[in-house]
PDB file of C-alpha atoms in Angstrom:
ATOM      1  CA  UNK A   1       0.040  -0.038   0.014  1.00  0.00           C
ATOM      2  CA  UNK A   2       1.383   3.383  -1.001  1.00  0.00           C
ATOM      3  CA  UNK A   3       1.441   6.369   1.272  1.00  0.00           C
ATOM      4  CA  UNK A   4      -1.440   8.899   0.840  1.00  0.00           C
ATOM      5  CA  UNK A   5      -1.028  11.931  -1.431  1.00  0.00           C
ATOM      6  CA  UNK A   6      -1.555  15.437  -0.193  1.00  0.00           C
ATOM      7  CA  UNK A   7      -4.998  16.451  -1.380  1.00  0.00           C
ATOM      8  CA  UNK A   8      -4.303  20.167  -0.864  1.00  0.00           C
ATOM      9  CA  UNK A   9      -1.213  20.222  -2.993  1.00  0.00           C
ATOM     10  CA  UNK A  10      -3.163  18.437  -5.745  1.00  0.00           C
ATOM     11  CA  UNK A  11      -6.021  20.952  -5.529  1.00  0.00           C
ATOM     12  CA  UNK A  12      -3.699  23.981  -5.685  1.00  0.00           C
ATOM     13  CA  UNK A  13      -2.243  22.598  -8.885  1.00  0.00           C
ATOM     14  CA  UNK A  14      -5.654  22.020 -10.423  1.00  0.00           C
ATOM     15  CA  UNK A  15      -7.539  25.097  -9.332  1.00  0.00           C
ATOM     16  CA  UNK A  16      -7.045  28.844 -10.025  1.00  0.00           C
ATOM     17  CA  UNK A  17      -8.409  29.573  -6.584  1.00  0.00           C
ATOM     18  CA  UNK A  18      -9.054  27.069  -3.797  1.00  0.00           C
ATOM     19  CA  UNK A  19     -11.868  27.978  -1.432  1.00  0.00           C
ATOM     20  CA  UNK A  20     -11.856  26.852   2.134  1.00  0.00           C
ATOM     21  CA  UNK A  21     -13.757  27.108   5.432  1.00  0.00           C
ATOM     22  CA  UNK A  22     -12.816  27.229   9.096  1.00  0.00           C
ATOM     23  CA  UNK A  23     -13.745  24.314  11.294  1.00  0.00           C
ATOM     24  CA  UNK A  24     -14.109  25.543  14.923  1.00  0.00           C
ATOM     25  CA  UNK A  25     -16.939  23.244  16.125  1.00  0.00           C
ATOM     26  CA  UNK A  26     -15.233  20.084  17.376  1.00  0.00           C
ATOM     27  CA  UNK A  27     -17.970  17.419  16.783  1.00  0.00           C
ATOM     28  CA  UNK A  28     -17.002  15.075  13.959  1.00  0.00           C
ATOM     29  CA  UNK A  29     -20.522  15.266  12.614  1.00  0.00           C
ATOM     30  CA  UNK A  30     -19.828  18.969  11.900  1.00  0.00           C
ATOM     31  CA  UNK A  31     -16.531  17.993  10.221  1.00  0.00           C
ATOM     32  CA  UNK A  32     -18.370  15.550   7.961  1.00  0.00           C
ATOM     33  CA  UNK A  33     -21.102  18.074   7.048  1.00  0.00           C
ATOM     34  CA  UNK A  34     -18.431  20.509   6.057  1.00  0.00           C
ATOM     35  CA  UNK A  35     -16.503  17.851   4.138  1.00  0.00           C
ATOM     36  CA  UNK A  36     -19.527  17.080   1.999  1.00  0.00           C
ATOM     37  CA  UNK A  37     -20.431  20.667   1.200  1.00  0.00           C
ATOM     38  CA  UNK A  38     -18.140  21.225  -1.702  1.00  0.00           C
ATOM     39  CA  UNK A  39     -15.249  23.270  -0.280  1.00  0.00           C
ATOM     40  CA  UNK A  40     -11.724  22.658  -1.486  1.00  0.00           C
ATOM     41  CA  UNK A  41     -10.102  22.706   1.876  1.00  0.00           C
ATOM     42  CA  UNK A  42     -11.019  22.820   5.591  1.00  0.00           C
ATOM     43  CA  UNK A  43      -8.889  24.271   8.380  1.00  0.00           C
ATOM     44  CA  UNK A  44      -9.299  22.321  11.639  1.00  0.00           C
ATOM     45  CA  UNK A  45      -8.545  25.251  13.903  1.00  0.00           C
ATOM     46  CA  UNK A  46      -6.689  24.257  17.092  1.00  0.00           C
ATOM     47  CA  UNK A  47      -5.481  27.807  17.620  1.00  0.00           C
ATOM     48  CA  UNK A  48      -8.812  29.374  18.510  1.00  0.00           C
ATOM     49  CA  UNK A  49     -11.074  26.284  18.980  1.00  0.00           C
ATOM     50  CA  UNK A  50     -10.774  23.663  21.792  1.00  0.00           C
ATOM     51  CA  UNK A  51      -9.305  20.995  19.661  1.00  0.00           C
ATOM     52  CA  UNK A  52      -6.912  18.417  21.257  1.00  0.00           C
ATOM     53  CA  UNK A  53      -5.114  15.698  19.331  1.00  0.00           C
ATOM     54  CA  UNK A  54      -7.875  13.121  19.656  1.00  0.00           C
ATOM     55  CA  UNK A  55     -10.501  15.536  18.450  1.00  0.00           C
ATOM     56  CA  UNK A  56      -8.365  16.493  15.525  1.00  0.00           C
ATOM     57  CA  UNK A  57      -7.922  12.842  14.544  1.00  0.00           C
ATOM     58  CA  UNK A  58     -11.732  12.458  14.790  1.00  0.00           C
ATOM     59  CA  UNK A  59     -12.192  15.248  12.330  1.00  0.00           C
ATOM     60  CA  UNK A  60      -9.562  13.842   9.996  1.00  0.00           C
ATOM     61  CA  UNK A  61     -11.452  10.484   9.925  1.00  0.00           C
ATOM     62  CA  UNK A  62     -14.733  12.191   9.364  1.00  0.00           C
ATOM     63  CA  UNK A  63     -13.401  14.087   6.422  1.00  0.00           C
ATOM     64  CA  UNK A  64     -11.296  11.349   4.845  1.00  0.00           C
ATOM     65  CA  UNK A  65     -13.948   9.830   2.576  1.00  0.00           C
ATOM     66  CA  UNK A  66     -14.676  13.146   0.887  1.00  0.00           C
ATOM     67  CA  UNK A  67     -13.056  15.167  -1.869  1.00  0.00           C
ATOM     68  CA  UNK A  68     -11.791  17.899   0.393  1.00  0.00           C
ATOM     69  CA  UNK A  69      -8.299  18.697   1.723  1.00  0.00           C
ATOM     70  CA  UNK A  70      -8.066  18.919   5.508  1.00  0.00           C
ATOM     71  CA  UNK A  71      -5.322  20.942   7.170  1.00  0.00           C
ATOM     72  CA  UNK A  72      -4.640  21.775  10.781  1.00  0.00           C
ATOM     73  CA  UNK A  73      -3.842  25.086  12.383  1.00  0.00           C
ATOM     74  CA  UNK A  74      -1.919  24.273  15.583  1.00  0.00           C
ATOM     75  CA  UNK A  75      -1.961  26.735  18.534  1.00  0.00           C
ATOM     76  CA  UNK A  76       1.560  27.730  17.757  1.00  0.00           C
ATOM     77  CA  UNK A  77       4.947  26.348  16.772  1.00  0.00           C
ATOM     78  CA  UNK A  78       5.304  23.838  19.600  1.00  0.00           C
ATOM     79  CA  UNK A  79       7.544  21.102  18.259  1.00  0.00           C
ATOM     80  CA  UNK A  80       5.973  18.278  20.290  1.00  0.00           C
ATOM     81  CA  UNK A  81       2.466  19.001  19.167  1.00  0.00           C
ATOM     82  CA  UNK A  82       3.541  19.433  15.555  1.00  0.00           C
ATOM     83  CA  UNK A  83       5.295  16.072  15.668  1.00  0.00           C
ATOM     84  CA  UNK A  84       2.123  14.458  17.009  1.00  0.00           C
ATOM     85  CA  UNK A  85       0.016  16.075  14.230  1.00  0.00           C
ATOM     86  CA  UNK A  86       2.327  14.710  11.520  1.00  0.00           C
ATOM     87  CA  UNK A  87       2.347  11.232  13.043  1.00  0.00           C
ATOM     88  CA  UNK A  88      -1.403  11.405  13.107  1.00  0.00           C
ATOM     89  CA  UNK A  89      -1.486  11.904   9.382  1.00  0.00           C
ATOM     90  CA  UNK A  90      -1.649  15.674   8.950  1.00  0.00           C
ATOM     91  CA  UNK A  91      -0.010  16.651   5.626  1.00  0.00           C
ATOM     92  CA  UNK A  92      -0.752  20.360   5.535  1.00  0.00           C
ATOM     93  CA  UNK A  93      -0.045  22.725   8.397  1.00  0.00           C
ATOM     94  CA  UNK A  94      -1.201  26.379   8.737  1.00  0.00           C
ATOM     95  CA  UNK A  95       1.035  27.766  11.441  1.00  0.00           C
ATOM     96  CA  UNK A  96       0.026  31.043  13.046  1.00  0.00           C
ATOM     97  CA  UNK A  97       2.075  34.064  14.029  1.00  0.00           C
ATOM     98  CA  UNK A  98       5.328  33.343  12.139  1.00  0.00           C
ATOM     99  CA  UNK A  99       7.263  36.634  12.426  1.00  0.00           C
ATOM    100  CA  UNK A 100      10.847  35.817  11.424  1.00  0.00           C
ATOM    101  CA  UNK A 101      12.707  33.754   8.889  1.00  0.00           C
ATOM    102  CA  UNK A 102      14.455  31.911  11.734  1.00  0.00           C
ATOM    103  CA  UNK A 103      11.124  30.814  13.076  1.00  0.00           C
ATOM    104  CA  UNK A 104      10.101  29.686   9.601  1.00  0.00           C
ATOM    105  CA  UNK A 105      13.304  27.805   9.026  1.00  0.00           C
ATOM    106  CA  UNK A 106      12.858  25.946  12.375  1.00  0.00           C
ATOM    107  CA  UNK A 107       9.330  24.912  11.321  1.00  0.00           C
ATOM    108  CA  UNK A 108      10.784  23.483   8.056  1.00  0.00           C
ATOM    109  CA  UNK A 109      13.192  21.439  10.195  1.00  0.00           C
ATOM    110  CA  UNK A 110      10.303  20.123  12.266  1.00  0.00           C
ATOM    111  CA  UNK A 111       8.270  18.820   9.316  1.00  0.00           C
ATOM    112  CA  UNK A 112      11.094  17.160   7.373  1.00  0.00           C
ATOM    113  CA  UNK A 113      12.973  14.016   8.081  1.00  0.00           C
ATOM    114  CA  UNK A 114      16.772  13.924   8.258  1.00  0.00           C
ATOM    115  CA  UNK A 115      18.978  14.964   6.568  1.00  0.00           C
ATOM    116  CA  UNK A 116      16.722  17.795   5.332  1.00  0.00           C
ATOM    117  CA  UNK A 117      15.198  18.254   8.866  1.00  0.00           C
ATOM    118  CA  UNK A 118      14.911  16.806  12.307  1.00  0.00           C
ATOM    119  CA  UNK A 119      11.522  15.193  12.408  1.00  0.00           C
ATOM    120  CA  UNK A 120      11.597  12.141  14.658  1.00  0.00           C
ATOM    121  CA  UNK A 121      10.892   8.730  13.264  1.00  0.00           C
ATOM    122  CA  UNK A 122       7.852   7.007  14.712  1.00  0.00           C
ATOM    123  CA  UNK A 123       5.055   7.737  12.193  1.00  0.00           C
ATOM    124  CA  UNK A 124       5.455   4.240  10.816  1.00  0.00           C
ATOM    125  CA  UNK A 125       3.721   2.980  13.935  1.00  0.00           C
ATOM    126  CA  UNK A 126       0.756   5.278  13.626  1.00  0.00           C
ATOM    127  CA  UNK A 127      -1.968   6.737  11.526  1.00  0.00           C
ATOM    128  CA  UNK A 128       0.294   8.621   9.136  1.00  0.00           C
ATOM    129  CA  UNK A 129       1.659   5.410   7.681  1.00  0.00           C
ATOM    130  CA  UNK A 130      -1.714   3.667   7.940  1.00  0.00           C
ATOM    131  CA  UNK A 131      -0.522   1.742  10.971  1.00  0.00           C
ATOM    132  CA  UNK A 132       2.434   0.296   9.210  1.00  0.00           C
ATOM    133  CA  UNK A 133       0.528  -0.860   6.086  1.00  0.00           C
ATOM    134  CA  UNK A 134       2.371   1.590   3.808  1.00  0.00           C
ATOM    135  CA  UNK A 135       5.845   0.735   2.531  1.00  0.00           C
ATOM    136  CA  UNK A 136       7.007   4.179   1.383  1.00  0.00           C
ATOM    137  CA  UNK A 137       5.793   6.637   4.044  1.00  0.00           C
ATOM    138  CA  UNK A 138       9.215   7.903   5.195  1.00  0.00           C
ATOM    139  CA  UNK A 139      10.523   8.015   1.630  1.00  0.00           C
ATOM    140  CA  UNK A 140       7.614  10.203   0.410  1.00  0.00           C
ATOM    141  CA  UNK A 141       6.565  12.151   3.436  1.00  0.00           C
ATOM    142  CA  UNK A 142       8.701  15.248   2.798  1.00  0.00           C
ATOM    143  CA  UNK A 143       7.365  15.508  -0.752  1.00  0.00           C
ATOM    144  CA  UNK A 144       3.765  15.350   0.472  1.00  0.00           C
ATOM    145  CA  UNK A 145       4.212  17.860   3.285  1.00  0.00           C
ATOM    146  CA  UNK A 146       2.791  21.366   2.832  1.00  0.00           C
ATOM    147  CA  UNK A 147       3.889  24.059   5.271  1.00  0.00           C
ATOM    148  CA  UNK A 148       1.971  27.310   5.177  1.00  0.00           C
ATOM    149  CA  UNK A 149       3.018  30.154   7.520  1.00  0.00           C
ATOM    150  CA  UNK A 150       0.738  32.890   8.688  1.00  0.00           C
ATOM    151  CA  UNK A 151       1.851  36.529   8.368  1.00  0.00           C
ATOM    152  CA  UNK A 152      -0.332  38.475  10.724  1.00  0.00           C
ATOM    153  CA  UNK A 153       1.752  41.101  12.498  1.00  0.00           C
ATOM    154  CA  UNK A 154       3.550  44.300  11.412  1.00  0.00           C
ATOM    155  CA  UNK A 155       6.891  42.575  12.154  1.00  0.00           C
ATOM    156  CA  UNK A 156       6.070  39.583   9.944  1.00  0.00           C
ATOM    157  CA  UNK A 157       4.790  41.823   7.187  1.00  0.00           C
ATOM    158  CA  UNK A 158       8.019  43.804   7.202  1.00  0.00           C
ATOM    159  CA  UNK A 159       9.925  40.500   7.142  1.00  0.00           C
ATOM    160  CA  UNK A 160       7.867  39.149   4.149  1.00  0.00           C
ATOM    161  CA  UNK A 161      10.718  39.170   1.672  1.00  0.00           C
ATOM    162  CA  UNK A 162      12.991  37.302   4.101  1.00  0.00           C
ATOM    163  CA  UNK A 163      10.208  34.782   4.935  1.00  0.00           C
ATOM    164  CA  UNK A 164       9.742  34.022   1.236  1.00  0.00           C
ATOM    165  CA  UNK A 165      13.393  33.117   0.894  1.00  0.00           C
ATOM    166  CA  UNK A 166      13.081  30.200   3.441  1.00  0.00           C
ATOM    167  CA  UNK A 167      13.372  27.001   1.502  1.00  0.00           C
ATOM    168  CA  UNK A 168      10.672  24.541   2.489  1.00  0.00           C
ATOM    169  CA  UNK A 169       7.897  27.010   3.092  1.00  0.00           C
ATOM    170  CA  UNK A 170       5.203  26.200   0.618  1.00  0.00           C
ATOM    171  CA  UNK A 171       2.931  29.133   1.145  1.00  0.00           C
ATOM    172  CA  UNK A 172       2.155  32.322   3.043  1.00  0.00           C
ATOM    173  CA  UNK A 173      -1.228  33.067   4.509  1.00  0.00           C
ATOM    174  CA  UNK A 174      -2.035  36.690   5.351  1.00  0.00           C
ATOM    175  CA  UNK A 175      -4.217  36.994   8.436  1.00  0.00           C
ATOM    176  CA  UNK A 176      -6.040  40.318   7.926  1.00  0.00           C
ATOM    177  CA  UNK A 177      -7.733  40.340  11.402  1.00  0.00           C
ATOM    178  CA  UNK A 178      -4.572  40.101  13.480  1.00  0.00           C
ATOM    179  CA  UNK A 179      -2.626  42.125  10.965  1.00  0.00           C
ATOM    180  CA  UNK A 180      -5.155  44.932  11.255  1.00  0.00           C
ATOM    181  CA  UNK A 181      -4.873  44.812  15.049  1.00  0.00           C
ATOM    182  CA  UNK A 182      -1.098  44.941  14.838  1.00  0.00           C
ATOM    183  CA  UNK A 183      -1.454  48.040  12.551  1.00  0.00           C
ATOM    184  CA  UNK A 184      -3.750  49.824  14.942  1.00  0.00           C
ATOM    185  CA  UNK A 185      -7.090  48.984  13.329  1.00  0.00           C
ATOM    186  CA  UNK A 186      -8.339  46.692  16.109  1.00  0.00           C
ATOM    187  CA  UNK A 187      -9.285  43.713  14.054  1.00  0.00           C
ATOM    188  CA  UNK A 188     -11.103  45.592  11.269  1.00  0.00           C
ATOM    189  CA  UNK A 189     -10.016  43.220   8.429  1.00  0.00           C
ATOM    190  CA  UNK A 190     -11.989  45.135   5.806  1.00  0.00           C
ATOM    191  CA  UNK A 191     -10.151  48.358   6.486  1.00  0.00           C
ATOM    192  CA  UNK A 192      -8.990  49.722   3.067  1.00  0.00           C
ATOM    193  CA  UNK A 193      -5.386  50.049   4.254  1.00  0.00           C
ATOM    194  CA  UNK A 194      -5.328  46.438   5.332  1.00  0.00           C
ATOM    195  CA  UNK A 195      -6.935  45.223   2.080  1.00  0.00           C
ATOM    196  CA  UNK A 196      -4.186  47.024   0.088  1.00  0.00           C
ATOM    197  CA  UNK A 197      -1.485  45.572   2.309  1.00  0.00           C
ATOM    198  CA  UNK A 198      -2.812  42.090   1.767  1.00  0.00           C
ATOM    199  CA  UNK A 199      -3.141  42.586  -1.970  1.00  0.00           C
ATOM    200  CA  UNK A 200       0.443  43.835  -2.174  1.00  0.00           C
ATOM    201  CA  UNK A 201       1.578  40.754  -0.250  1.00  0.00           C
ATOM    202  CA  UNK A 202      -0.385  38.356  -2.446  1.00  0.00           C
ATOM    203  CA  UNK A 203       1.457  39.722  -5.518  1.00  0.00           C
ATOM    204  CA  UNK A 204       4.770  39.370  -3.838  1.00  0.00           C
ATOM    205  CA  UNK A 205       4.103  35.784  -2.606  1.00  0.00           C
ATOM    206  CA  UNK A 206       2.947  34.627  -6.019  1.00  0.00           C
ATOM    207  CA  UNK A 207       5.982  36.158  -7.655  1.00  0.00           C
ATOM    208  CA  UNK A 208       8.092  34.045  -5.290  1.00  0.00           C
ATOM    209  CA  UNK A 209       6.387  30.927  -6.558  1.00  0.00           C
ATOM    210  CA  UNK A 210       4.556  30.092  -3.339  1.00  0.00           C
ATOM    211  CA  UNK A 211       0.930  29.578  -2.344  1.00  0.00           C
ATOM    212  CA  UNK A 212      -0.712  32.914  -1.475  1.00  0.00           C
ATOM    213  CA  UNK A 213      -3.559  32.616   0.968  1.00  0.00           C
ATOM    214  CA  UNK A 214      -5.846  34.865   2.955  1.00  0.00           C
ATOM    215  CA  UNK A 215      -9.382  35.095   4.282  1.00  0.00           C
ATOM    216  CA  UNK A 216     -12.389  37.233   3.427  1.00  0.00           C
ATOM    217  CA  UNK A 217     -16.030  36.719   4.216  1.00  0.00           C
ATOM    218  CA  UNK A 218     -17.323  39.167   1.563  1.00  0.00           C
ATOM    219  CA  UNK A 219     -17.560  38.566  -2.170  1.00  0.00           C
ATOM    220  CA  UNK A 220     -15.968  41.957  -2.929  1.00  0.00           C
ATOM    221  CA  UNK A 221     -12.985  41.128  -0.695  1.00  0.00           C
ATOM    222  CA  UNK A 222     -12.569  37.662  -2.216  1.00  0.00           C
ATOM    223  CA  UNK A 223     -12.644  39.125  -5.719  1.00  0.00           C
ATOM    224  CA  UNK A 224     -10.024  41.736  -4.803  1.00  0.00           C
ATOM    225  CA  UNK A 225      -7.680  39.140  -3.367  1.00  0.00           C
ATOM    226  CA  UNK A 226      -8.227  36.856  -6.373  1.00  0.00           C
ATOM    227  CA  UNK A 227      -7.302  39.643  -8.741  1.00  0.00           C
ATOM    228  CA  UNK A 228      -4.077  40.178  -6.701  1.00  0.00           C
ATOM    229  CA  UNK A 229      -3.192  36.510  -7.204  1.00  0.00           C
ATOM    230  CA  UNK A 230      -4.476  34.791  -4.078  1.00  0.00           C
ATOM    231  CA  UNK A 231      -4.959  31.124  -4.896  1.00  0.00           C
ATOM    232  CA  UNK A 232      -6.134  30.031  -1.410  1.00  0.00           C
ATOM    233  CA  UNK A 233      -9.012  31.969   0.252  1.00  0.00           C
ATOM    234  CA  UNK A 234     -10.942  31.142   3.375  1.00  0.00           C
ATOM    235  CA  UNK A 235     -14.558  32.264   2.858  1.00  0.00           C
ATOM    236  CA  UNK A 236     -16.380  31.204   5.991  1.00  0.00           C
ATOM    237  CA  UNK A 237     -16.345  29.605   9.478  1.00  0.00           C
ATOM    238  CA  UNK A 238     -18.772  26.986  10.720  1.00  0.00           C
ATOM    239  CA  UNK A 239     -19.623  28.675  14.013  1.00  0.00           C
ATOM    240  CA  UNK A 240     -20.303  32.018  12.348  1.00  0.00           C
ATOM    241  CA  UNK A 241     -22.444  30.426   9.643  1.00  0.00           C
ATOM    242  CA  UNK A 242     -24.547  28.433  12.172  1.00  0.00           C
ATOM    243  CA  UNK A 243     -24.980  31.535  14.376  1.00  0.00           C
ATOM    244  CA  UNK A 244     -26.062  33.596  11.416  1.00  0.00           C
ATOM    245  CA  UNK A 245     -28.389  30.943  10.121  1.00  0.00           C
ATOM    246  CA  UNK A 246     -30.326  30.314  13.317  1.00  0.00           C
ATOM    247  CA  UNK A 247     -30.733  34.046  13.888  1.00  0.00           C
ATOM    248  CA  UNK A 248     -31.922  34.707  10.374  1.00  0.00           C
ATOM    249  CA  UNK A 249     -34.372  31.798  10.553  1.00  0.00           C
ATOM    250  CA  UNK A 250     -36.171  32.904  13.714  1.00  0.00           C
ATOM    251  CA  UNK A 251     -36.098  36.497  12.511  1.00  0.00           C
ATOM    252  CA  UNK A 252     -37.955  35.538   9.364  1.00  0.00           C
ATOM    253  CA  UNK A 253     -40.715  33.718  11.240  1.00  0.00           C
ATOM    254  CA  UNK A 254     -41.106  36.312  13.941  1.00  0.00           C
ATOM    255  CA  UNK A 255     -41.888  38.827  11.256  1.00  0.00           C
ATOM    256  CA  UNK A 256     -44.822  36.606  10.235  1.00  0.00           C
ATOM    257  CA  UNK A 257     -46.465  36.807  13.744  1.00  0.00           C
TER     258      UNK A 257
END
């Protein structure tokens, strides 16, 4: 049995723009509903949602039968948790708050086996290698790994050129909410200054030959980022969509009383 291919890398090659959604509700039924909805990728968000390792694995299993690419956003750059995620079968990481090229280079080391990195051997005993049923996991793991770093502070934005020079970083994801807070706009991700900053970064990232990602919940914002070259855009979040839907539903029927 061959090792699994990275669905996200395949979709990025095939699609002009890959649309994704945030998974913050931890129940695997929610993960399966999202997986069957037609999105190209799903972020299992362990930074802002209460996901532990077992809950993440539950979501990966729920999403596996569907034509969607799961990825995980860990709480940070903790090497132990990242190692556990990789051994659990995660092939795409979206790492938040990466400010310096040194931090990015260390992440590359964590996700690659020696001699290219320092990832510990042990995945052959776990889910990543299908519990030992694959014969080529270690030989192919580095090729199937996708590391996307998040630029979401003033410091990171100023370091963008240096971050793009780090070999082994597959993509850069601009976080407009945190970036806006860092720039003094208190989380207003649709502030015109922030939109222009993100667009400028998208152009630079694509010129460097890397995946350019960001998030926008408005059609006009998505269109603006697409025109700037973004080929990975988050367009929604499960908790927000549920909250909005239940409020809209009861509002509609209250107006009928």
